[in-house]
Amino acid sequence: MTNSRVRARLVVSAFVCLVGSVGAIAIGLEARQTKPAAKPKSTQTTKRPPAAAAAAAPKVERPVPFAAGETLSYDVSWSMAFVTAGSATLRVVDKHASYGSMAYYLLGEGRPSPMLAKLYSLYYKADSLLDVYSLTSQRGSVYSDENGRKRLKSLRFNPDGRTAIFEMQTSTSMKKDIAVPALAQDALSALYAMRAMPLAPGTTIKMPVCISDAVYSLSAAVGQREDVKTGIGTLPGFKITPTVVDAAGKPIGRKMTLWLSDDAKRIPLRLQADLPVGSFNLVLREVKY
């Protein structure tokens, strides 16, 4: 494969980093923000409501900084070429009834630039259903088409929170049940769940993350605020450095750094990822609501 085709193919790697690494961090933040309820100070006995009344309590949607119609567009550049090698988008498509609940339908797509696409055809898509009440994943999938070689991987989380159904479709198909850790999500849904939570500089998060049918351990360091240059101006953002290891404790991937906006929207502003042939940068180009 020529160097140009290698560049085109690696555009998808940068998009994977955006969705995967950011999502992993989100899972950790979800766990970090979940604290046991404080015991009542009063010594009086607290009467429990009847079971029927408790069951009838209406669900309440979790507040989020995004809504249907939000579209985030990114330029992808390769350090050894210093030109735009591709593009990526993240969208909140809609909110609809799903699996007996309500969910945001999230969509992420990655493509090489038109020039590189002529040398190597590539399309990458990740989508997810994020429950509006729990802000956890109902289902996530990843689809890729590389020069006609198509693959679809999906992960459907069961209501028990401990198991999921993994399925992969190529020219053939396979399906299997897998065990998942508590609070596990698919990467894309976790990214949006993170945006609904506060960030704390100096915090280190450790948490499991599911990608396809594998479980990894994440350690993410939330750094201080920095100014980040983007296509919509220079914006303040939190610098976050994730590290992912497999079940044997072996690091997966190379160094990655992510910046999230320090405002109410918590938008991913930039991602830098080191790869074998250089480094990729994804930089926010446009925001639409």
Coordinates of C-alpha atoms in Angstrom, one line a residue:
M1 CA 0.0 0.0 0.0
T2 CA 1.4 3.5 -0.9
N3 CA 2.1 6.1 1.7
S4 CA -0.9 8.1 0.5
R5 CA -3.2 5.1 1.0
V6 CA -1.8 4.6 4.4
R7 CA -2.6 8.2 5.3
A8 CA -6.1 7.8 4.0
R9 CA -6.7 4.6 6.0
L10 CA -5.3 6.2 9.2
V11 CA -7.8 9.0 9.1
V12 CA -10.2 6.4 10.6
S13 CA -7.7 5.8 13.4
A14 CA -8.0 9.4 14.5
F15 CA -11.8 9.2 14.5
V16 CA -11.6 5.9 16.6
C17 CA -9.4 7.8 19.1
L18 CA -12.0 10.6 19.3
V19 CA -14.9 8.3 19.9
G20 CA -13.1 5.6 21.9
S21 CA -10.8 7.6 24.2
V22 CA -13.3 10.3 25.0
G23 CA -16.0 7.7 25.7
A24 CA -13.7 5.8 28.0
I25 CA -13.0 8.9 30.0
A26 CA -16.7 9.6 30.3
I27 CA -17.3 6.2 31.9
G28 CA -14.8 7.0 34.6
L29 CA -16.4 10.4 35.3
E30 CA -19.8 8.8 35.6
A31 CA -18.5 6.5 38.3
R32 CA -16.6 9.2 40.0
Q33 CA -19.6 11.4 40.3
T34 CA -21.8 8.6 41.7
K35 CA -21.6 8.7 45.5
P36 CA -23.6 6.7 48.1
A37 CA -26.5 8.7 49.6
A38 CA -25.7 10.3 52.9
K39 CA -27.4 8.8 55.9
P40 CA -30.1 11.0 57.5
K41 CA -28.8 12.8 60.6
S42 CA -32.1 12.4 62.5
T43 CA -32.4 9.4 64.8
Q44 CA -36.1 9.1 64.0
T45 CA -37.2 6.1 62.0
T46 CA -37.8 7.0 58.4
K47 CA -40.9 5.3 57.0
R48 CA -40.6 3.8 53.6
P49 CA -43.3 4.6 51.0
P50 CA -45.4 1.7 49.9
A51 CA -43.8 -0.4 47.2
A52 CA -46.6 0.5 44.7
A53 CA -46.1 4.2 45.3
A54 CA -42.4 4.0 44.8
A55 CA -42.8 2.0 41.6
A56 CA -45.3 4.6 40.3
A57 CA -42.8 7.5 40.8
P58 CA -42.3 9.1 37.4
K59 CA -38.9 9.0 35.8
V60 CA -37.0 12.2 35.5
E61 CA -34.7 13.0 32.6
R62 CA -31.1 13.9 33.4
P63 CA -30.1 17.4 32.5
V64 CA -27.7 17.5 29.6
P65 CA -25.8 20.4 27.7
F66 CA -26.9 19.1 24.3
A67 CA -30.1 18.6 22.3
A68 CA -31.3 17.1 19.1
G69 CA -29.9 18.9 16.1
E70 CA -26.4 19.6 17.6
T71 CA -23.7 18.9 15.0
L72 CA -19.9 19.1 15.8
S73 CA -17.6 19.1 12.8
Y74 CA -13.8 18.4 12.9
D75 CA -10.8 18.7 10.6
V76 CA -8.4 15.8 10.7
S77 CA -4.8 16.5 9.9
W78 CA -1.7 14.3 9.8
S79 CA 1.5 15.8 11.3
M80 CA 3.8 14.6 8.5
A81 CA 1.7 16.2 5.8
F82 CA 0.4 19.3 7.7
V83 CA -2.7 19.3 5.5
T84 CA -6.3 18.3 6.1
A85 CA -6.5 14.5 5.6
G86 CA -10.2 14.0 6.4
S87 CA -13.2 15.1 8.5
A88 CA -15.3 13.8 11.3
T89 CA -18.7 14.8 12.7
L90 CA -20.6 14.1 15.9
R91 CA -24.4 14.6 15.9
V92 CA -27.3 14.3 18.2
V93 CA -29.8 13.1 15.6
D94 CA -33.0 13.0 17.7
K95 CA -34.7 11.8 20.9
H96 CA -37.2 8.9 20.6
A97 CA -38.8 6.0 22.4
S98 CA -36.3 3.1 22.6
Y99 CA -36.2 -0.3 24.4
G100 CA -39.1 0.6 26.7
S101 CA -37.6 4.0 27.6
M102 CA -36.4 7.2 25.8
A103 CA -33.0 7.7 24.3
Y104 CA -30.9 10.2 22.4
Y105 CA -29.8 8.8 19.0
L106 CA -26.1 9.7 18.6
L107 CA -24.1 9.5 15.4
G108 CA -20.4 9.9 14.6
E109 CA -18.9 9.7 11.1
G110 CA -15.4 9.9 9.7
R111 CA -14.1 10.2 6.1
P112 CA -10.9 10.9 4.3
S113 CA -10.6 14.1 2.2
P114 CA -11.9 13.9 -1.4
M115 CA -8.3 13.7 -2.7
L116 CA -7.3 10.8 -0.5
A117 CA -10.7 9.1 -1.0
K118 CA -9.7 8.7 -4.7
L119 CA -6.7 6.7 -3.5
Y120 CA -8.4 4.7 -0.7
S121 CA -12.1 4.6 -0.2
L122 CA -13.0 4.7 3.5
Y123 CA -16.1 5.4 5.6
Y124 CA -16.5 5.0 9.4
K125 CA -19.6 5.3 11.5
A126 CA -20.4 4.9 15.2
D127 CA -23.9 5.3 16.6
S128 CA -25.4 4.9 20.0
L129 CA -28.6 5.0 22.0
L130 CA -28.2 7.0 25.2
D131 CA -30.9 6.5 27.8
V132 CA -32.3 10.0 28.8
Y133 CA -33.0 8.9 32.4
S134 CA -29.8 7.1 33.4
L135 CA -27.4 8.5 30.8
T136 CA -26.1 5.0 30.1
S137 CA -26.0 3.1 26.8
Q138 CA -28.8 1.0 25.5
R139 CA -26.9 -0.1 22.4
G140 CA -23.8 1.0 20.4
S141 CA -22.5 0.0 17.0
V142 CA -19.5 0.6 14.8
Y143 CA -19.6 0.3 11.0
S144 CA -16.7 0.5 8.6
D145 CA -16.3 0.3 4.8
E146 CA -12.7 0.1 3.6
N147 CA -12.6 -0.3 -0.2
G148 CA -15.7 -2.3 -0.2
R149 CA -14.8 -4.5 2.9
K150 CA -17.7 -3.9 5.2
R151 CA -17.9 -4.7 8.9
L152 CA -20.6 -4.0 11.5
K153 CA -20.0 -4.6 15.3
S154 CA -22.7 -3.9 17.8
L155 CA -23.1 -4.2 21.6
R156 CA -26.6 -4.4 23.2
F157 CA -26.6 -3.9 26.9
N158 CA -29.0 -6.0 28.9
P159 CA -31.2 -4.5 31.6
D160 CA -29.3 -6.3 34.3
G161 CA -26.3 -4.0 33.8
R162 CA -23.9 -7.0 33.9
T163 CA -24.3 -8.7 30.6
A164 CA -24.5 -7.6 26.9
I165 CA -25.0 -9.2 23.5
F166 CA -22.1 -8.7 21.0
E167 CA -22.7 -9.2 17.3
M168 CA -20.4 -8.9 14.3
Q169 CA -21.4 -9.0 10.7
T170 CA -19.0 -9.2 7.7
S171 CA -19.6 -11.7 4.9
T172 CA -20.8 -13.9 7.8
S173 CA -22.2 -13.1 11.2
M174 CA -21.6 -14.2 14.8
K175 CA -23.3 -13.4 18.1
K176 CA -22.3 -14.1 21.7
D177 CA -23.2 -13.1 25.2
I178 CA -20.5 -11.3 27.2
A179 CA -20.1 -10.2 30.8
V180 CA -19.7 -6.4 31.3
P181 CA -18.6 -4.3 34.3
A182 CA -21.1 -2.1 36.2
L183 CA -21.5 1.3 34.6
A184 CA -20.0 0.1 31.3
Q185 CA -21.1 1.9 28.2
D186 CA -20.2 2.0 24.6
A187 CA -17.6 4.7 23.8
L188 CA -19.9 7.2 21.9
S189 CA -22.7 7.2 24.5
A190 CA -20.1 7.7 27.3
L191 CA -18.7 10.8 25.5
Y192 CA -22.1 12.5 25.8
A193 CA -22.7 11.3 29.3
M194 CA -19.4 13.0 30.3
R195 CA -20.6 16.3 28.9
A196 CA -23.4 16.3 31.5
M197 CA -21.0 16.1 34.4
P198 CA -18.6 18.5 36.2
L199 CA -14.8 18.3 35.6
A200 CA -12.3 18.7 38.4
P201 CA -8.7 19.5 37.6
G202 CA -6.2 17.2 39.3
T203 CA -8.6 14.3 39.3
T204 CA -7.5 10.8 38.2
I205 CA -10.2 8.4 37.1
K206 CA -9.9 4.6 37.0
M207 CA -12.8 2.7 35.4
P208 CA -13.6 -0.2 33.0
V209 CA -14.7 0.5 29.4
C210 CA -16.2 -1.9 26.8
I211 CA -15.1 -1.6 23.2
S212 CA -16.6 -4.3 20.9
D213 CA -16.5 -7.5 23.0
A214 CA -13.5 -6.6 25.1
V215 CA -13.2 -4.9 28.5
Y216 CA -10.4 -2.5 29.2
S217 CA -9.3 -0.4 32.2
L218 CA -8.9 3.3 31.9
S219 CA -6.9 5.8 33.9
A220 CA -7.6 9.4 32.9
A221 CA -5.9 12.5 34.3
V222 CA -7.9 15.7 34.2
G223 CA -5.5 18.6 33.9
Q224 CA -5.7 22.3 34.2
R225 CA -7.5 24.7 31.9
E226 CA -5.7 25.7 28.7
D227 CA -6.5 27.9 25.7
V228 CA -7.3 25.8 22.6
K229 CA -7.2 27.1 19.0
T230 CA -10.2 25.9 17.0
G231 CA -12.0 26.9 13.8
I232 CA -14.5 28.9 15.8
G233 CA -11.8 30.8 17.8
T234 CA -9.5 30.2 20.8
L235 CA -11.5 28.7 23.6
P236 CA -10.6 27.6 27.2
G237 CA -10.6 23.9 27.7
F238 CA -9.6 21.1 30.2
K239 CA -6.6 19.0 29.1
I240 CA -7.3 15.3 29.7
T241 CA -4.8 12.5 29.3
P242 CA -6.2 9.0 29.1
T243 CA -4.3 5.7 29.4
V244 CA -6.0 2.4 28.5
V245 CA -4.8 -1.1 29.5
D246 CA -6.1 -4.6 28.6
A247 CA -6.9 -7.4 31.0
A248 CA -3.2 -8.3 31.3
G249 CA -2.3 -4.7 32.2
K250 CA -0.7 -4.0 28.8
P251 CA -1.1 -0.5 27.5
I252 CA -3.3 -0.2 24.4
G253 CA -2.6 2.4 21.8
R254 CA -0.3 5.3 22.0
K255 CA -0.3 8.7 23.8
M256 CA -3.5 10.7 23.4
T257 CA -4.5 14.1 24.7
L258 CA -8.0 15.5 24.7
W259 CA -9.3 19.0 25.4
L260 CA -13.0 19.6 26.4
S261 CA -14.4 23.1 26.5
D262 CA -14.6 24.9 29.9
D263 CA -18.2 26.1 29.5
A264 CA -21.7 24.8 29.9
K265 CA -21.5 22.8 26.6
R266 CA -18.4 20.7 27.4
I267 CA -17.6 20.3 23.7
P268 CA -14.6 18.2 22.6
L269 CA -12.4 20.9 21.1
R270 CA -9.3 18.9 20.0
L271 CA -7.8 15.5 20.1
Q272 CA -4.1 14.7 19.5
A273 CA -3.1 11.1 19.1
D274 CA 0.4 9.6 18.4
L275 CA 0.4 6.9 15.7
P276 CA 3.2 4.7 14.2
V277 CA 3.6 7.1 11.2
G278 CA 3.2 10.4 13.0
S279 CA 0.4 12.0 15.0
F280 CA -3.1 13.0 14.2
N281 CA -5.0 16.1 15.2
L282 CA -8.7 16.5 15.3
V283 CA -9.7 20.1 15.7
L284 CA -13.2 21.5 16.0
R285 CA -14.2 23.4 12.8
E286 CA -17.9 24.2 13.3
V287 CA -20.8 23.9 15.7
K288 CA -24.4 23.9 14.6
Y289 CA -27.6 23.7 16.8

